[in-house]
Amino acid sequence: MTALFASDHGVNVAQNVGFYIIAAAMLWGAFRVVTTRNVVHAALWLVVVLGGIAAQYILAAAEFVAISQVLVYIGAVMVLFLFGIMLTRATIGEETDVNNQGWAIGIPVGLLMFGVLAYVTLDFTEDATLPEPTDEQITGATMAISDAYLGDYLVPLIAVSFVLLAAAIGAIVLARKD
């Protein structure tokens, strides 16, 4: 049964299918970020893209980086973006006067850049193989990072959390209407 889900190179086919499904969702989210006319909707589509990145990290057995991605980028940065949108009093609804005059040159340049990136990626990674990490290496890396954060760097971690809390309280005070 497991022979059905393993390829010649020992890579799990189900993992590849998951990668492509997540990558397709990320591409759709990125497309919607740049095509939607509502700035809040664009920020929410960016959450889909950033969540896909975290899912890709999980597939790569980098759970700590995935959790950091969710906490820092989806949690903090997206809240910062939404605060910025609300504080600048940007139009929340659809933009009707968006200047889209550069699309005629933007599409060919984007396709050219994609082609160059695809060529370089496929050309240089043709014969590249990475050794599979052992369970001990994976667990050891996460444990070493958590020991460093909660051991030697506990005081700076708490200090940064208080600075972020003060920034959030300040943003709420500035955003509230008198």
PDB file of C-alpha atoms in Angstrom:
ATOM      1  CA  MET A   1       0.000   0.000   0.000  1.00  0.00           C
ATOM      2  CA  THR A   2       2.762   2.469   0.840  1.00  0.00           C
ATOM      3  CA  ALA A   3       4.409   1.674  -2.495  1.00  0.00           C
ATOM      4  CA  LEU A   4       1.470   3.396  -4.184  1.00  0.00           C
ATOM      5  CA  PHE A   5       2.255   6.666  -2.432  1.00  0.00           C
ATOM      6  CA  ALA A   6       6.023   6.740  -2.914  1.00  0.00           C
ATOM      7  CA  SER A   7       7.844   7.739  -6.080  1.00  0.00           C
ATOM      8  CA  ASP A   8      11.204   6.516  -7.372  1.00  0.00           C
ATOM      9  CA  HIS A   9      13.047   9.149  -5.383  1.00  0.00           C
ATOM     10  CA  GLY A  10      11.379   8.347  -2.061  1.00  0.00           C
ATOM     11  CA  VAL A  11       9.276  11.512  -2.042  1.00  0.00           C
ATOM     12  CA  ASN A  12       5.758  11.066  -0.801  1.00  0.00           C
ATOM     13  CA  VAL A  13       3.276  11.615  -3.641  1.00  0.00           C
ATOM     14  CA  ALA A  14       0.608  12.797  -1.204  1.00  0.00           C
ATOM     15  CA  GLN A  15       3.025  15.482  -0.028  1.00  0.00           C
ATOM     16  CA  ASN A  16       3.520  16.582  -3.638  1.00  0.00           C
ATOM     17  CA  VAL A  17      -0.229  16.737  -4.203  1.00  0.00           C
ATOM     18  CA  GLY A  18      -0.608  18.799  -1.030  1.00  0.00           C
ATOM     19  CA  PHE A  19       2.167  21.108  -2.199  1.00  0.00           C
ATOM     20  CA  TYR A  20       0.453  21.748  -5.536  1.00  0.00           C
ATOM     21  CA  ILE A  21      -2.965  22.306  -3.957  1.00  0.00           C
ATOM     22  CA  ILE A  22      -1.527  24.801  -1.471  1.00  0.00           C
ATOM     23  CA  ALA A  23       0.525  26.468  -4.210  1.00  0.00           C
ATOM     24  CA  ALA A  24      -2.596  26.843  -6.372  1.00  0.00           C
ATOM     25  CA  ALA A  25      -4.482  28.428  -3.463  1.00  0.00           C
ATOM     26  CA  MET A  26      -1.555  30.777  -2.873  1.00  0.00           C
ATOM     27  CA  LEU A  27      -1.431  31.772  -6.543  1.00  0.00           C
ATOM     28  CA  TRP A  28      -5.170  32.432  -6.562  1.00  0.00           C
ATOM     29  CA  GLY A  29      -4.860  34.503  -3.391  1.00  0.00           C
ATOM     30  CA  ALA A  30      -1.942  36.487  -4.841  1.00  0.00           C
ATOM     31  CA  PHE A  31      -3.918  37.097  -8.026  1.00  0.00           C
ATOM     32  CA  ARG A  32      -6.867  38.364  -5.989  1.00  0.00           C
ATOM     33  CA  VAL A  33      -4.575  40.633  -3.924  1.00  0.00           C
ATOM     34  CA  VAL A  34      -3.534  42.538  -7.029  1.00  0.00           C
ATOM     35  CA  THR A  35      -6.878  42.471  -8.844  1.00  0.00           C
ATOM     36  CA  THR A  36      -9.417  43.300  -6.149  1.00  0.00           C
ATOM     37  CA  ARG A  37     -10.534  46.905  -5.921  1.00  0.00           C
ATOM     38  CA  ASN A  38     -11.342  46.797  -2.199  1.00  0.00           C
ATOM     39  CA  VAL A  39      -8.230  47.396  -0.100  1.00  0.00           C
ATOM     40  CA  VAL A  40      -9.575  45.472   2.911  1.00  0.00           C
ATOM     41  CA  HIS A  41     -10.389  42.483   0.711  1.00  0.00           C
ATOM     42  CA  ALA A  42      -6.860  42.661  -0.711  1.00  0.00           C
ATOM     43  CA  ALA A  43      -5.447  42.493   2.819  1.00  0.00           C
ATOM     44  CA  LEU A  44      -7.640  39.483   3.601  1.00  0.00           C
ATOM     45  CA  TRP A  45      -6.539  37.712   0.400  1.00  0.00           C
ATOM     46  CA  LEU A  46      -2.970  38.343   1.547  1.00  0.00           C
ATOM     47  CA  VAL A  47      -3.834  36.352   4.684  1.00  0.00           C
ATOM     48  CA  VAL A  48      -4.634  33.394   2.387  1.00  0.00           C
ATOM     49  CA  VAL A  49      -1.219  33.718   0.731  1.00  0.00           C
ATOM     50  CA  LEU A  50       0.622  33.977   4.042  1.00  0.00           C
ATOM     51  CA  GLY A  51      -1.340  31.015   5.418  1.00  0.00           C
ATOM     52  CA  GLY A  52      -0.287  29.012   2.372  1.00  0.00           C
ATOM     53  CA  ILE A  53       3.336  29.860   3.084  1.00  0.00           C
ATOM     54  CA  ALA A  54       2.889  28.542   6.625  1.00  0.00           C
ATOM     55  CA  ALA A  55       1.327  25.354   5.239  1.00  0.00           C
ATOM     56  CA  GLN A  56       4.301  24.917   2.898  1.00  0.00           C
ATOM     57  CA  TYR A  57       6.623  25.234   5.886  1.00  0.00           C
ATOM     58  CA  ILE A  58       4.679  22.473   7.621  1.00  0.00           C
ATOM     59  CA  LEU A  59       5.093  20.260   4.556  1.00  0.00           C
ATOM     60  CA  ALA A  60       8.835  20.959   4.715  1.00  0.00           C
ATOM     61  CA  ALA A  61       8.884  19.773   8.368  1.00  0.00           C
ATOM     62  CA  ALA A  62       9.648  23.273   9.679  1.00  0.00           C
ATOM     63  CA  GLU A  63       6.868  23.542  12.230  1.00  0.00           C
ATOM     64  CA  PHE A  64       8.486  26.288  14.287  1.00  0.00           C
ATOM     65  CA  VAL A  65       8.947  28.501  11.231  1.00  0.00           C
ATOM     66  CA  ALA A  66       5.315  27.828  10.264  1.00  0.00           C
ATOM     67  CA  ILE A  67       4.061  28.876  13.691  1.00  0.00           C
ATOM     68  CA  SER A  68       6.285  31.954  13.565  1.00  0.00           C
ATOM     69  CA  GLN A  69       4.860  32.755  10.114  1.00  0.00           C
ATOM     70  CA  VAL A  70       1.326  32.588  11.474  1.00  0.00           C
ATOM     71  CA  LEU A  71       2.054  34.611  14.595  1.00  0.00           C
ATOM     72  CA  VAL A  72       4.270  37.281  13.061  1.00  0.00           C
ATOM     73  CA  TYR A  73       2.966  37.761   9.542  1.00  0.00           C
ATOM     74  CA  ILE A  74      -0.667  36.729   9.722  1.00  0.00           C
ATOM     75  CA  GLY A  75      -1.152  37.922  13.275  1.00  0.00           C
ATOM     76  CA  ALA A  76       0.962  41.028  13.644  1.00  0.00           C
ATOM     77  CA  VAL A  77       1.684  42.322  10.152  1.00  0.00           C
ATOM     78  CA  MET A  78      -1.852  41.911   8.851  1.00  0.00           C
ATOM     79  CA  VAL A  79      -3.236  43.652  11.933  1.00  0.00           C
ATOM     80  CA  LEU A  80      -0.710  46.420  11.260  1.00  0.00           C
ATOM     81  CA  PHE A  81      -1.865  46.646   7.620  1.00  0.00           C
ATOM     82  CA  LEU A  82      -5.501  46.841   8.668  1.00  0.00           C
ATOM     83  CA  PHE A  83      -4.686  49.485  11.299  1.00  0.00           C
ATOM     84  CA  GLY A  84      -2.865  51.434   8.597  1.00  0.00           C
ATOM     85  CA  ILE A  85      -5.827  51.172   6.265  1.00  0.00           C
ATOM     86  CA  MET A  86      -8.217  52.327   8.959  1.00  0.00           C
ATOM     87  CA  LEU A  87      -5.951  55.108  10.282  1.00  0.00           C
ATOM     88  CA  THR A  88      -5.308  56.622   6.854  1.00  0.00           C
ATOM     89  CA  ARG A  89      -9.029  56.712   6.291  1.00  0.00           C
ATOM     90  CA  ALA A  90      -8.603  54.949   2.970  1.00  0.00           C
ATOM     91  CA  THR A  91     -11.725  54.253   0.987  1.00  0.00           C
ATOM     92  CA  ILE A  92     -13.105  50.980   2.294  1.00  0.00           C
ATOM     93  CA  GLY A  93     -15.382  50.234  -0.643  1.00  0.00           C
ATOM     94  CA  GLU A  94     -14.454  49.625  -4.240  1.00  0.00           C
ATOM     95  CA  GLU A  95     -12.117  52.067  -5.933  1.00  0.00           C
ATOM     96  CA  THR A  96     -13.584  53.301  -9.206  1.00  0.00           C
ATOM     97  CA  ASP A  97     -10.820  55.709 -10.181  1.00  0.00           C
ATOM     98  CA  VAL A  98      -7.932  53.259  -9.945  1.00  0.00           C
ATOM     99  CA  ASN A  99      -5.305  54.025 -12.570  1.00  0.00           C
ATOM    100  CA  ASN A 100      -4.789  50.839 -14.576  1.00  0.00           C
ATOM    101  CA  GLN A 101      -3.037  52.378 -17.567  1.00  0.00           C
ATOM    102  CA  GLY A 102       0.155  50.359 -17.054  1.00  0.00           C
ATOM    103  CA  TRP A 103      -1.392  46.940 -17.621  1.00  0.00           C
ATOM    104  CA  ALA A 104      -0.300  46.807 -21.264  1.00  0.00           C
ATOM    105  CA  ILE A 105       3.362  46.815 -20.304  1.00  0.00           C
ATOM    106  CA  GLY A 106       2.932  45.172 -16.902  1.00  0.00           C
ATOM    107  CA  ILE A 107       1.605  41.862 -18.220  1.00  0.00           C
ATOM    108  CA  PRO A 108       4.469  41.202 -20.696  1.00  0.00           C
ATOM    109  CA  VAL A 109       7.093  42.273 -18.155  1.00  0.00           C
ATOM    110  CA  GLY A 110       5.522  40.019 -15.516  1.00  0.00           C
ATOM    111  CA  LEU A 111       5.402  37.070 -17.917  1.00  0.00           C
ATOM    112  CA  LEU A 112       9.025  37.681 -18.926  1.00  0.00           C
ATOM    113  CA  MET A 113      10.103  37.772 -15.280  1.00  0.00           C
ATOM    114  CA  PHE A 114       8.154  34.574 -14.583  1.00  0.00           C
ATOM    115  CA  GLY A 115       9.800  32.859 -17.566  1.00  0.00           C
ATOM    116  CA  VAL A 116      13.295  33.866 -16.462  1.00  0.00           C
ATOM    117  CA  LEU A 117      12.593  32.741 -12.900  1.00  0.00           C
ATOM    118  CA  ALA A 118      11.167  29.401 -14.091  1.00  0.00           C
ATOM    119  CA  TYR A 119      14.137  28.813 -16.418  1.00  0.00           C
ATOM    120  CA  VAL A 120      16.711  29.604 -13.742  1.00  0.00           C
ATOM    121  CA  THR A 121      14.895  27.516 -11.138  1.00  0.00           C
ATOM    122  CA  LEU A 122      14.533  24.485 -13.400  1.00  0.00           C
ATOM    123  CA  ASP A 123      18.050  24.796 -14.808  1.00  0.00           C
ATOM    124  CA  PHE A 124      19.851  24.987 -11.475  1.00  0.00           C
ATOM    125  CA  THR A 125      17.721  22.541  -9.488  1.00  0.00           C
ATOM    126  CA  GLU A 126      17.662  19.774 -12.077  1.00  0.00           C
ATOM    127  CA  ASP A 127      20.051  17.439 -10.277  1.00  0.00           C
ATOM    128  CA  ALA A 128      19.781  18.878  -6.785  1.00  0.00           C
ATOM    129  CA  THR A 129      18.903  16.473  -4.018  1.00  0.00           C
ATOM    130  CA  LEU A 130      18.672  17.233  -0.343  1.00  0.00           C
ATOM    131  CA  PRO A 131      19.196  14.643   2.364  1.00  0.00           C
ATOM    132  CA  GLU A 132      16.100  13.749   4.324  1.00  0.00           C
ATOM    133  CA  PRO A 133      16.264  15.125   7.876  1.00  0.00           C
ATOM    134  CA  THR A 134      15.906  12.629  10.668  1.00  0.00           C
ATOM    135  CA  ASP A 135      13.248  12.958  13.343  1.00  0.00           C
ATOM    136  CA  GLU A 136      15.994  13.722  15.848  1.00  0.00           C
ATOM    137  CA  GLN A 137      17.255  16.651  13.747  1.00  0.00           C
ATOM    138  CA  ILE A 138      13.754  18.070  13.328  1.00  0.00           C
ATOM    139  CA  THR A 139      12.884  17.794  17.013  1.00  0.00           C
ATOM    140  CA  GLY A 140      16.316  19.020  18.053  1.00  0.00           C
ATOM    141  CA  ALA A 141      16.086  22.199  15.961  1.00  0.00           C
ATOM    142  CA  THR A 142      12.710  23.192  17.362  1.00  0.00           C
ATOM    143  CA  MET A 143      13.835  22.376  20.874  1.00  0.00           C
ATOM    144  CA  ALA A 144      17.041  24.404  20.484  1.00  0.00           C
ATOM    145  CA  ILE A 145      15.111  27.451  19.254  1.00  0.00           C
ATOM    146  CA  SER A 146      12.551  27.214  22.049  1.00  0.00           C
ATOM    147  CA  ASP A 147      15.283  26.743  24.663  1.00  0.00           C
ATOM    148  CA  ALA A 148      17.054  29.860  23.377  1.00  0.00           C
ATOM    149  CA  TYR A 149      13.863  31.955  23.373  1.00  0.00           C
ATOM    150  CA  LEU A 150      12.683  30.814  26.778  1.00  0.00           C
ATOM    151  CA  GLY A 151      16.157  30.622  28.307  1.00  0.00           C
ATOM    152  CA  ASP A 152      18.838  33.106  27.323  1.00  0.00           C
ATOM    153  CA  TYR A 153      16.544  35.511  25.467  1.00  0.00           C
ATOM    154  CA  LEU A 154      13.519  35.510  27.770  1.00  0.00           C
ATOM    155  CA  VAL A 155      13.978  39.103  28.982  1.00  0.00           C
ATOM    156  CA  PRO A 156      14.340  40.568  25.444  1.00  0.00           C
ATOM    157  CA  LEU A 157      11.324  38.528  24.336  1.00  0.00           C
ATOM    158  CA  ILE A 158       9.206  39.979  27.142  1.00  0.00           C
ATOM    159  CA  ALA A 159      10.525  43.490  26.405  1.00  0.00           C
ATOM    160  CA  VAL A 160       9.574  43.209  22.734  1.00  0.00           C
ATOM    161  CA  SER A 161       6.119  41.935  23.670  1.00  0.00           C
ATOM    162  CA  PHE A 162       5.574  45.002  25.890  1.00  0.00           C
ATOM    163  CA  VAL A 163       6.737  47.333  23.105  1.00  0.00           C
ATOM    164  CA  LEU A 164       4.288  45.687  20.687  1.00  0.00           C
ATOM    165  CA  LEU A 165       1.516  45.942  23.279  1.00  0.00           C
ATOM    166  CA  ALA A 166       2.257  49.651  23.764  1.00  0.00           C
ATOM    167  CA  ALA A 167       2.189  50.172  19.982  1.00  0.00           C
ATOM    168  CA  ALA A 168      -1.177  48.413  19.718  1.00  0.00           C
ATOM    169  CA  ILE A 169      -2.651  50.489  22.554  1.00  0.00           C
ATOM    170  CA  GLY A 170      -1.269  53.659  20.949  1.00  0.00           C
ATOM    171  CA  ALA A 171      -2.814  52.753  17.595  1.00  0.00           C
ATOM    172  CA  ILE A 172      -6.187  52.155  19.235  1.00  0.00           C
ATOM    173  CA  VAL A 173      -6.015  55.503  21.038  1.00  0.00           C
ATOM    174  CA  LEU A 174      -5.080  57.312  17.816  1.00  0.00           C
ATOM    175  CA  ALA A 175      -7.744  55.544  15.776  1.00  0.00           C
ATOM    176  CA  ARG A 176     -10.630  56.189  18.118  1.00  0.00           C
ATOM    177  CA  LYS A 177     -12.821  59.130  17.270  1.00  0.00           C
ATOM    178  CA  ASP A 178     -13.189  61.837  19.907  1.00  0.00           C
TER     179      ASP A 178
END
